[in-house]
Coordinates of C-alpha atoms in Angstrom, one line a residue:
X214 CA 60.2 3.0 12.0
X215 CA 62.5 1.9 14.8
X216 CA 62.1 -1.4 16.5
X217 CA 61.0 0.3 19.7
X218 CA 58.3 2.2 17.8
X219 CA 57.1 -1.1 16.3
X220 CA 57.1 -2.8 19.7
X221 CA 55.1 0.1 21.2
X222 CA 52.6 -0.1 18.3
X223 CA 52.1 -3.8 18.9
X224 CA 51.8 -3.3 22.6
X225 CA 49.2 -0.6 22.2
X226 CA 47.2 -2.8 19.9
X227 CA 47.3 -5.7 22.3
X228 CA 46.3 -3.4 25.2
X229 CA 43.4 -2.1 23.1
X230 CA 42.2 -5.6 22.4
X231 CA 42.5 -6.6 26.1
X232 CA 40.4 -3.5 27.1
X233 CA 37.8 -4.3 24.4
X234 CA 37.6 -7.9 25.6
X235 CA 37.1 -6.8 29.2
X236 CA 34.3 -4.4 28.1
X237 CA 32.7 -7.2 26.1
X238 CA 32.8 -9.6 29.1
X239 CA 31.4 -6.9 31.3
X240 CA 28.5 -6.3 28.9
X241 CA 27.8 -10.0 28.6
X242 CA 27.8 -10.4 32.4
X243 CA 25.3 -7.5 32.7
X244 CA 23.1 -8.9 29.9
X245 CA 23.0 -12.4 31.4
X246 CA 22.4 -11.0 34.9
X247 CA 19.4 -9.1 33.5
X248 CA 18.1 -12.2 31.7
X249 CA 18.4 -14.2 34.9
X250 CA 16.5 -11.6 36.9
X251 CA 13.7 -11.5 34.2
X252 CA 13.4 -15.3 34.2
X253 CA 13.2 -15.4 38.0
X254 CA 10.5 -12.7 38.0
X255 CA 8.6 -14.5 35.3
X256 CA 8.8 -17.9 37.1
X257 CA 7.7 -16.3 40.3
X258 CA 4.7 -14.6 38.7
X259 CA 3.7 -17.9 37.1
X260 CA 4.0 -19.7 40.4
X261 CA 1.9 -17.1 42.2
X262 CA -0.8 -17.3 39.5
X263 CA -0.8 -21.1 39.7
X264 CA -1.0 -21.1 43.5
X265 CA -3.7 -18.5 43.5
X266 CA -5.8 -20.6 41.1
X267 CA -5.2 -23.7 43.2
X268 CA -6.4 -21.8 46.3
X269 CA -9.3 -20.2 44.4
X270 CA -8.0 -16.7 44.8
X271 CA -8.2 -13.9 42.2
X272 CA -5.1 -12.2 41.0
X273 CA -4.9 -8.6 39.8
X274 CA -3.0 -9.5 36.6

């Protein structure tokens, strides 16, 4: 195998790792964004239920 073929092989391998790393980072960002949204919704629901109890109101849930 020529030196240029070896260099190309290494370059392709590095590019593949870089793309995989970018995909993994994108997936982690989406996952943590969803977790944040879920936590916000949960905290909001708890706050509404607490405030409703304090005000003597009934909630539908």
